[in-house]
XYZ file of N, CA, C and O in Angstrom:
736
model
N -25.141 150.573 128.892
C -26.473 150.091 129.114
C -26.523 149.176 130.327
O -27.609 148.883 130.817
N -25.397 148.760 130.816
C -25.368 147.912 131.993
C -26.050 148.548 133.194
O -26.544 147.851 134.078
N -26.094 149.871 133.226
C -26.751 150.580 134.328
C -28.256 150.318 134.353
O -28.906 150.538 135.373
N -28.803 149.862 133.251
C -30.233 149.608 133.156
C -30.587 148.140 133.394
O -31.757 147.772 133.318
N -29.592 147.311 133.673
C -29.835 145.883 133.875
C -30.876 145.675 134.972
O -30.822 146.314 136.020
N -31.842 144.820 134.717
C -32.941 144.510 135.645
C -33.863 145.695 135.901
O -34.538 145.750 136.926
N -33.906 146.637 134.988
C -34.726 147.848 135.148
C -36.185 147.526 135.495
O -36.803 148.225 136.286
N -36.745 146.520 134.861
C -38.139 146.173 135.168
C -38.253 144.676 135.481
O -39.155 143.997 134.998
N -37.373 144.206 136.311
C -37.327 142.790 136.692
C -38.682 142.323 137.208
O -39.283 142.948 138.069
N -39.166 141.224 136.633
C -40.426 140.592 137.019
C -41.645 141.507 136.863
O -42.640 141.344 137.558
N -41.542 142.470 135.971
C -42.665 143.340 135.633
C -42.877 143.267 134.124
O -41.942 142.963 133.375
N -44.037 143.604 133.648
C -44.256 143.604 132.201
C -43.624 144.832 131.539
O -43.331 145.823 132.199
N -43.444 144.737 130.236
C -42.969 145.862 129.427
C -43.764 145.866 128.126
O -44.312 144.843 127.715
N -43.810 147.022 127.489
C -44.464 147.149 126.193
C -43.421 147.646 125.196
O -42.737 148.637 125.459
N -43.293 146.942 124.072
C -42.408 147.399 123.004
C -43.286 147.949 121.885
O -44.332 147.383 121.560
N -42.846 149.078 121.327
C -43.706 149.836 120.421
C -43.050 149.986 119.050
O -42.013 150.632 118.912
N -43.666 149.363 118.052
C -43.219 149.486 116.675
C -43.922 150.645 115.984
O -44.720 151.361 116.591
N -43.658 150.797 114.693
C -44.179 151.939 113.933
C -45.277 151.551 112.955
O -45.565 152.289 112.024
N -45.887 150.401 113.153
C -46.887 149.917 112.214
C -48.165 150.736 112.185
O -48.428 151.542 113.079
N -48.986 150.513 111.159
C -50.198 151.303 110.971
C -51.197 151.205 112.124
O -51.962 152.135 112.366
N -51.202 150.112 112.870
C -52.149 149.979 113.988
C -51.818 150.930 115.131
O -52.660 151.178 115.991
N -50.622 151.483 115.128
C -50.210 152.396 116.190
C -51.191 153.564 116.331
O -51.534 153.969 117.435
N -51.674 154.075 115.208
C -52.570 155.230 115.271
C -53.907 154.892 115.922
O -54.601 155.773 116.401
N -54.272 153.617 115.969
C -55.547 153.219 116.570
C -55.422 152.864 118.054
O -56.416 152.906 118.768
N -54.225 152.495 118.491
C -54.078 151.965 119.846
C -53.135 152.740 120.761
O -53.158 152.534 121.972
N -52.289 153.582 120.236
C -51.253 154.232 121.045
C -51.815 155.082 122.173
O -51.202 155.188 123.239
N -52.983 155.665 121.977
C -53.578 156.495 123.029
C -53.830 155.700 124.312
O -53.920 156.253 125.393
N -53.924 154.374 124.208
C -54.132 153.516 125.379
C -52.931 153.556 126.329
O -53.038 153.169 127.494
N -51.791 154.026 125.837
C -50.593 154.103 126.692
C -50.764 155.104 127.831
O -50.023 155.058 128.811
N -51.728 155.984 127.736
C -51.962 156.950 128.812
C -52.316 156.246 130.116
O -52.086 156.771 131.189
N -52.868 155.043 130.019
C -53.286 154.291 131.203
C -52.346 153.128 131.527
O -52.736 152.184 132.195
N -51.105 153.200 131.087
C -50.184 152.069 131.240
C -49.702 151.844 132.667
O -49.148 150.812 132.987
N -49.889 152.801 133.533
C -49.479 152.741 134.936
C -47.977 152.480 135.036
O -47.206 153.185 134.414
N -47.551 151.476 135.783
C -46.127 151.240 136.037
C -45.543 150.194 135.083
O -44.861 149.272 135.505
N -45.840 150.323 133.813
C -45.314 149.394 132.808
C -44.298 150.149 131.964
O -44.606 151.194 131.396
N -43.091 149.635 131.876
C -42.023 150.257 131.086
C -42.333 150.132 129.602
O -42.741 149.072 129.132
N -42.114 151.223 128.870
C -42.312 151.207 127.421
C -41.000 151.506 126.708
O -40.252 152.390 127.103
N -40.729 150.727 125.669
C -39.577 150.932 124.794
C -40.108 151.096 123.383
O -40.827 150.231 122.884
N -39.772 152.196 122.742
C -40.296 152.488 121.413
C -39.173 152.685 120.406
O -38.117 153.226 120.724
N -39.460 152.304 119.174
C -38.577 152.656 118.072
C -38.487 154.181 118.022
O -39.492 154.870 118.191
N -37.299 154.708 117.803
C -37.103 156.153 117.752
C -37.995 156.811 116.712
O -38.438 157.937 116.892
N -38.286 156.097 115.642
C -39.105 156.646 114.565
C -40.480 157.092 115.058
O -41.160 157.880 114.420
N -40.926 156.604 116.222
C -42.222 156.973 116.789
C -42.165 158.227 117.643
O -43.190 158.641 118.182
N -41.001 158.813 117.812
C -40.847 159.909 118.766
C -41.910 160.991 118.584
O -42.650 161.314 119.516
N -41.980 161.562 117.391
C -42.925 162.651 117.151
C -44.364 162.220 117.403
O -45.160 162.953 117.974
N -44.710 161.026 116.986
C -46.082 160.540 117.108
C -46.487 160.382 118.579
O -47.536 160.874 119.006
N -45.648 159.709 119.363
C -45.971 159.496 120.780
C -45.969 160.799 121.568
O -46.796 161.000 122.461
N -45.052 161.689 121.228
C -45.015 162.988 121.904
C -46.262 163.809 121.557
O -46.843 164.448 122.427
N -46.688 163.767 120.297
C -47.854 164.533 119.863
C -49.139 164.091 120.565
O -50.009 164.909 120.836
N -49.261 162.798 120.874
C -50.489 162.329 121.524
C -50.366 162.302 123.049
O -51.278 161.852 123.741
N -49.239 162.777 123.568
C -49.059 162.858 125.012
C -48.768 161.529 125.685
O -49.064 161.349 126.858
N -48.183 160.595 124.955
C -47.846 159.271 125.486
C -46.373 158.949 125.228
O -46.054 157.982 124.515
N -45.444 159.739 125.762
C -44.038 159.465 125.477
C -43.597 158.105 126.023
O -44.118 157.644 127.046
N -42.668 157.483 125.325
C -42.110 156.208 125.787
C -41.102 156.470 126.904
O -40.518 157.557 126.995
N -40.895 155.469 127.737
C -39.873 155.578 128.775
C -38.476 155.561 128.161
O -37.568 156.219 128.657
N -38.341 154.802 127.089
C -37.063 154.692 126.380
C -37.342 154.671 124.884
O -38.261 153.994 124.431
N -36.533 155.416 124.134
C -36.558 155.351 122.679
C -35.301 154.609 122.249
O -34.221 154.826 122.804
N -35.435 153.724 121.258
C -34.329 152.882 120.819
C -34.026 153.176 119.360
O -34.937 153.275 118.537
N -32.741 153.314 119.051
C -32.312 153.502 117.670
C -31.272 152.445 117.318
O -30.458 152.056 118.151
N -31.327 151.990 116.074
C -30.406 150.965 115.593
C -29.617 151.439 114.383
O -28.466 151.076 114.212
N -30.217 152.274 113.559
C -29.566 152.684 112.316
C -28.355 153.567 112.581
O -28.348 154.380 113.501
N -27.336 153.397 111.741
C -26.092 154.133 111.917
C -26.067 155.454 111.153
O -25.297 156.335 111.487
N -26.895 155.623 110.181
C -26.819 156.805 109.330
C -27.578 158.005 109.859
O -28.271 157.947 110.872
N -27.445 159.100 109.129
C -28.112 160.343 109.494
C -29.632 160.271 109.310
O -30.348 161.173 109.748
N -30.123 159.204 108.712
C -31.565 159.041 108.501
C -32.339 159.145 109.813
O -33.479 159.594 109.853
N -31.721 158.759 110.908
C -32.402 158.766 112.205
C -32.705 160.174 112.698
O -33.608 160.355 113.508
N -31.991 161.146 112.228
C -32.213 162.531 112.672
C -33.591 163.005 112.226
O -34.395 163.474 113.024
N -33.871 162.869 110.955
C -35.162 163.296 110.415
C -36.312 162.468 110.976
O -37.427 162.968 111.139
N -36.064 161.210 111.298
C -37.125 160.352 111.798
C -37.673 160.813 113.147
O -38.770 160.442 113.524
N -36.939 161.617 113.873
C -37.402 162.117 115.167
C -38.617 163.028 114.993
O -39.528 163.029 115.807
N -38.653 163.796 113.928
C -39.721 164.791 113.754
C -40.555 164.615 112.494
O -41.621 165.204 112.377
N -40.115 163.801 111.540
C -40.799 163.640 110.259
C -42.218 163.110 110.474
O -42.428 162.090 111.108
N -43.196 163.860 109.994
C -44.594 163.475 110.128
C -45.288 164.075 111.339
O -46.477 163.877 111.538
N -44.551 164.814 112.155
C -45.125 165.377 113.373
C -45.795 166.725 113.164
O -45.704 167.332 112.098
N -46.439 167.215 114.214
C -47.182 168.473 114.129
C -46.400 169.673 114.653
O -46.863 170.798 114.535
N -45.223 169.436 115.234
C -44.407 170.519 115.795
C -43.204 170.787 114.889
O -42.918 170.026 113.974
N -42.464 171.821 115.215
C -41.248 172.111 114.451
C -40.128 171.162 114.886
O -40.178 170.569 115.969
N -39.145 171.058 114.036
C -37.972 170.231 114.355
C -37.366 170.645 115.692
O -37.066 169.803 116.543
N -37.188 171.945 115.901
C -36.595 172.437 117.155
C -37.432 172.079 118.375
O -36.882 171.776 119.436
N -38.743 172.103 118.232
C -39.614 171.745 119.362
C -39.427 170.276 119.756
O -39.407 169.947 120.944
N -39.267 169.408 118.763
C -39.048 167.986 119.087
C -37.699 167.772 119.759
O -37.595 167.003 120.711
N -36.671 168.452 119.275
C -35.362 168.295 119.919
C -35.404 168.796 121.351
O -34.781 168.218 122.240
N -36.160 169.853 121.618
C -36.301 170.359 122.986
C -36.970 169.312 123.883
O -36.627 169.182 125.062
N -37.904 168.555 123.329
C -38.585 167.518 124.110
C -37.645 166.383 124.525
O -37.917 165.681 125.497
N -36.544 166.199 123.800
C -35.622 165.103 124.142
C -34.907 165.346 125.466
O -34.327 164.424 126.028
N -34.961 166.553 125.958
C -34.257 166.885 127.211
C -34.677 165.971 128.361
O -33.863 165.610 129.201
N -35.928 165.586 128.388
C -36.440 164.739 129.465
C -36.707 163.307 129.001
O -37.517 162.615 129.597
N -36.050 162.884 127.943
C -36.258 161.538 127.390
C -34.957 160.756 127.397
O -33.869 161.322 127.401
N -35.104 159.424 127.356
C -33.948 158.521 127.370
C -33.840 157.816 126.024
O -34.826 157.303 125.504
N -32.620 157.786 125.503
C -32.331 157.143 124.226
C -31.397 155.968 124.469
O -30.386 156.107 125.169
N -31.746 154.823 123.898
C -30.853 153.667 123.899
C -30.357 153.545 122.470
O -31.134 153.302 121.550
N -29.056 153.738 122.276
C -28.497 153.887 120.932
C -27.418 152.852 120.632
O -26.570 152.551 121.470
N -27.456 152.355 119.424
C -26.397 151.493 118.889
C -25.097 152.292 118.885
O -25.102 153.505 118.644
N -23.976 151.635 119.141
C -22.712 152.365 119.263
C -22.303 153.103 117.992
O -21.500 154.015 118.049
N -22.880 152.746 116.850
C -22.556 153.444 115.599
C -23.631 154.454 115.216
O -23.724 154.874 114.067
N -24.434 154.870 116.170
C -25.449 155.889 115.915
C -24.783 157.149 115.380
O -23.690 157.510 115.800
N -25.470 157.823 114.492
C -24.930 159.046 113.904
C -24.520 160.040 114.998
O -25.334 160.372 115.868
N -23.294 160.533 114.952
C -22.884 161.560 115.919
C -23.788 162.789 115.877
O -23.993 163.448 116.892
N -24.373 163.067 114.714
C -25.272 164.220 114.607
C -26.525 164.022 115.452
O -27.015 164.965 116.066
N -27.048 162.795 115.489
C -28.210 162.514 116.336
C -27.835 162.686 117.806
O -28.568 163.298 118.579
N -26.679 162.192 118.177
C -26.238 162.289 119.572
C -26.010 163.742 119.993
O -26.254 164.105 121.141
N -25.546 164.567 119.071
C -25.361 165.993 119.371
C -26.696 166.689 119.605
O -26.797 167.571 120.452
N -27.728 166.288 118.866
C -29.032 166.930 118.984
C -29.835 166.427 120.180
O -30.638 167.165 120.742
N -29.641 165.169 120.560
C -30.389 164.581 121.677
C -29.941 165.240 122.975
O -28.774 165.284 123.292
N -30.874 165.747 123.766
C -30.539 166.503 124.971
C -30.693 165.703 126.259
O -30.264 166.145 127.322
N -31.319 164.548 126.197
C -31.544 163.730 127.385
C -30.468 162.675 127.568
O -29.410 162.707 126.936
N -30.758 161.719 128.442
C -29.824 160.629 128.725
C -29.664 159.736 127.501
O -30.616 159.517 126.756
N -28.447 159.204 127.320
C -28.169 158.270 126.235
C -27.437 157.067 126.810
O -26.471 157.219 127.564
N -27.917 155.877 126.468
C -27.277 154.622 126.852
C -26.905 153.899 125.567
O -27.665 153.924 124.601
N -25.753 153.249 125.560
C -25.277 152.602 124.341
C -25.323 151.090 124.446
O -25.164 150.526 125.522
N -25.533 150.461 123.299
C -25.450 149.002 123.207
C -24.681 148.641 121.945
O -24.502 149.458 121.047
N -24.218 147.425 121.920
C -23.523 146.907 120.761
C -24.439 145.906 120.063
O -25.377 145.401 120.669
N -24.195 145.630 118.818
C -24.980 144.678 118.041
C -24.018 143.765 117.285
O -22.825 144.034 117.244
N -24.512 142.703 116.691
C -23.627 141.727 116.051
C -22.673 142.270 114.997
O -21.713 141.624 114.663
N -22.916 143.466 114.460
C -21.985 144.048 113.502
C -21.475 145.365 114.093
O -21.881 146.449 113.683
N -20.586 145.286 115.086
C -20.152 146.508 115.764
C -19.251 147.378 114.888
O -18.523 146.895 114.044
N -19.343 148.664 115.095
C -18.503 149.639 114.419
C -17.625 150.280 115.485
O -17.977 151.295 116.064
N -16.480 149.675 115.759
C -15.646 150.156 116.857
C -15.012 151.507 116.562
O -14.609 152.205 117.481
N -14.954 151.932 115.293
C -14.424 153.256 114.977
C -15.282 154.355 115.589
O -14.803 155.436 115.903
N -16.579 154.049 115.773
C -17.482 155.050 116.329
C -17.073 155.446 117.749
O -17.336 156.558 118.184
N -16.413 154.555 118.461
C -16.056 154.833 119.858
C -15.211 156.100 119.974
O -15.211 156.743 121.017
N -14.524 156.503 118.920
C -13.707 157.715 118.982
C -14.567 158.970 119.088
O -14.088 160.009 119.510
N -15.853 158.870 118.711
C -16.740 160.032 118.766
C -17.363 160.255 120.149
O -17.931 161.292 120.414
N -17.322 159.250 120.970
C -18.038 159.329 122.237
C -17.044 159.210 123.392
O -16.307 158.249 123.484
N -17.049 160.209 124.256
C -16.182 160.147 125.419
C -16.833 159.304 126.506
O -18.046 159.321 126.677
N -16.032 158.581 127.249
C -16.496 157.792 128.385
C -17.594 156.800 128.030
O -18.513 156.579 128.803
N -17.513 156.213 126.860
C -18.532 155.238 126.468
C -18.451 154.027 127.380
O -17.363 153.581 127.748
N -19.597 153.546 127.775
C -19.653 152.361 128.613
C -19.308 151.153 127.746
O -19.936 150.915 126.722
N -18.334 150.391 128.114
C -17.928 149.216 127.338
C -18.755 148.026 127.805
O -18.501 147.450 128.838
N -19.775 147.729 127.054
C -20.691 146.661 127.407
C -20.577 145.604 126.326
O -20.994 145.809 125.206
N -19.989 144.469 126.636
C -19.626 143.481 125.634
C -20.750 142.547 125.225
O -20.575 141.736 124.342
N -21.885 142.624 125.856
C -23.000 141.776 125.467
C -23.741 142.440 124.318
O -24.126 143.588 124.392
N -23.939 141.689 123.266
C -24.615 142.218 122.083
C -26.127 142.184 122.250
O -26.674 141.307 122.905
N -26.794 143.120 121.599
C -28.246 143.093 121.490
C -28.572 142.411 120.171
O -28.282 142.928 119.101
N -29.121 141.213 120.265
C -29.566 140.513 119.073
C -30.859 141.174 118.632
O -31.799 141.273 119.409
N -30.906 141.657 117.394
C -32.031 142.501 117.019
C -32.815 142.028 115.814
O -33.826 142.631 115.473
N -32.365 141.003 115.140
C -33.097 140.541 113.962
C -33.084 141.540 112.824
O -33.875 141.459 111.903
N -32.211 142.541 112.906
C -32.086 143.519 111.840
C -33.107 144.633 111.881
O -33.243 145.390 110.935
N -33.844 144.752 112.975
C -34.811 145.844 113.057
C -34.870 146.403 114.471
O -34.515 145.740 115.439
N -35.340 147.625 114.582
C -35.346 148.331 115.865
C -36.324 147.685 116.848
O -36.039 147.592 118.034
N -37.468 147.227 116.362
C -38.415 146.583 117.269
C -37.801 145.314 117.862
O -38.006 145.010 119.035
N -37.018 144.596 117.061
C -36.306 143.426 117.575
C -35.336 143.812 118.678
O -35.198 143.118 119.690
N -34.668 144.949 118.514
C -33.766 145.441 119.555
C -34.554 145.809 120.813
O -34.129 145.499 121.934
N -35.708 146.449 120.659
C -36.554 146.798 121.812
C -36.942 145.541 122.586
O -36.875 145.516 123.822
N -37.353 144.505 121.864
C -37.753 143.250 122.499
C -36.590 142.626 123.260
O -36.725 142.231 124.420
N -35.438 142.546 122.621
C -34.276 141.926 123.254
C -33.852 142.708 124.506
O -33.543 142.124 125.539
N -33.857 144.010 124.424
C -33.483 144.844 125.566
C -34.476 144.632 126.711
O -34.080 144.473 127.868
N -35.777 144.623 126.400
C -36.797 144.445 127.432
C -36.645 143.100 128.144
O -36.747 143.031 129.371
N -36.403 142.039 127.392
C -36.300 140.696 127.992
C -34.933 140.437 128.605
O -34.820 140.084 129.772
N -33.888 140.577 127.796
C -32.558 140.150 128.231
C -31.882 141.116 129.197
O -31.168 140.697 130.093
N -32.093 142.401 129.023
C -31.419 143.376 129.878
C -32.326 143.906 130.988
O -31.924 143.997 132.131
N -33.536 144.257 130.629
C -34.446 144.820 131.630
C -35.088 143.751 132.496
O -35.609 144.045 133.556
N -35.104 142.499 132.037
C -35.666 141.405 132.828
C -37.179 141.377 132.880
O -37.765 140.850 133.822
N -37.840 141.925 131.864
C -39.309 141.956 131.857
C -39.875 140.544 131.896
O -39.388 139.641 131.224
N -40.927 140.368 132.693
C -41.546 139.047 132.833
C -42.451 138.709 131.655
O -42.622 137.547 131.318
N -43.040 139.712 131.053
C -43.884 139.510 129.875
C -43.797 140.754 129.003
O -43.489 141.837 129.488
N -44.083 140.570 127.728
C -43.954 141.659 126.756
C -45.279 141.857 126.032
O -45.877 140.905 125.542
N -45.704 143.103 125.975
C -46.840 143.467 125.140
C -46.312 144.176 123.902
O -45.293 144.864 123.968
N -46.977 143.973 122.779
C -46.558 144.597 121.530
C -47.604 145.613 121.091
O -48.797 145.362 121.195
N -47.141 146.726 120.575
C -48.012 147.764 120.048
C -47.381 148.264 118.747
O -46.181 148.521 118.695
N -48.163 148.374 117.705
C -47.640 148.851 116.424
C -46.664 147.886 115.784
O -45.829 148.283 114.982
N -46.776 146.607 116.113
C -45.867 145.589 115.571
C -46.552 144.846 114.431
O -46.749 143.642 114.485
N -46.921 145.564 113.395
C -47.696 145.002 112.299
C -46.839 144.240 111.278
O -47.277 143.254 110.727
N -45.673 144.753 110.972
C -44.777 144.159 109.976
C -45.469 143.970 108.625
O -45.193 143.032 107.900
N -46.401 144.851 108.315
C -47.124 144.758 107.055
C -47.790 146.092 106.764
O -47.953 146.917 107.646
N -48.201 146.257 105.528
C -48.956 147.442 105.161
C -50.385 147.283 105.674
O -50.932 146.177 105.678
N -50.982 148.384 106.109
C -52.363 148.368 106.579
C -53.331 148.425 105.427
O -52.948 148.472 104.256
N -54.616 148.424 105.747
C -55.650 148.489 104.718
C -55.534 149.754 103.882
O -55.939 149.779 102.730
N -54.983 150.792 104.479
C -54.824 152.045 103.736
C -53.499 152.085 102.964
O -53.083 153.125 102.497
N -52.837 150.936 102.853
C -51.587 150.771 102.106
C -50.449 151.602 102.684
O -49.577 152.076 101.966
N -50.471 151.775 103.992
C -49.406 152.499 104.687
C -48.700 151.545 105.633
O -49.315 150.650 106.201
N -47.406 151.769 105.804
C -46.594 150.915 106.661
C -46.413 151.531 108.049
O -45.934 150.902 108.959
N -46.778 152.795 108.199
C -46.603 153.508 109.463
C -47.943 154.032 109.977
O -48.911 154.072 109.240
N -47.959 154.451 111.225
C -49.165 154.968 111.845
C -49.392 156.444 111.588
O -50.248 157.055 112.208
N -48.630 157.054 110.700
C -48.742 158.467 110.349
C -48.302 158.603 108.901
O -47.840 157.638 108.293
N -48.447 159.794 108.340
C -48.009 160.025 106.961
C -46.485 160.071 106.928
O -45.864 161.003 107.426
N -45.891 159.065 106.356
C -44.439 158.926 106.314
C -43.941 159.020 104.876
O -44.603 158.562 103.950
N -42.754 159.566 104.721
C -42.164 159.642 103.380
C -41.946 158.252 102.803
O -41.991 158.054 101.604
N -41.748 157.268 103.674
C -41.545 155.896 103.202
C -42.820 155.361 102.568
O -42.789 154.636 101.585
N -43.959 155.707 103.129
C -45.219 155.231 102.588
C -45.500 155.829 101.222
O -46.031 155.175 100.336
N -45.157 157.096 101.034
C -45.404 157.723 99.744
C -44.463 157.164 98.671
O -44.807 157.148 97.503
N -43.305 156.682 99.084
C -42.344 156.116 98.117
C -42.543 154.618 97.921
O -42.260 154.097 96.873
N -42.977 153.896 98.979
C -43.075 152.442 98.897
C -44.502 151.943 98.745
O -44.722 150.858 98.248
N -45.488 152.682 99.295
C -46.859 152.213 99.397
C -47.468 151.797 98.103
O -48.203 150.900 97.980
């Protein structure tokens, strides 16, 4: 991830969470001009479906759960979403599921976090050894914020879909999610 250092130095950035307000405001990203966007990977299908892809998608979870999150709730087939990754950038925790990395067709940059899994390094050839941790607060949006400020050098941060609560419709996401049907 060191290659991305100062990516948007002295420019604003927008970090995008998966909260219920996302469905009301995400379309505004079409007019973002030269503002870098970092989104939780879980938003991939949603942002792609509305024609507002993020500049960078960020993943933090180590398990295979992240694979389904790329397309779960979307309007296209699983294969269509994986094809879209060809022109997208992923910023991934070093313990990201190898299955997700195999399916992702675009650029991948790695970061470490306070609980590193160094065994994962055996799965990735030529991994960039970047010793600075991404402090994330235990969530992907926290990682997006830290990356935008500490690594990309953004001068200011805008938040989108950063609700951290259930919406009036008792949903935690901006689309129909399996988590909402189980937790809502």
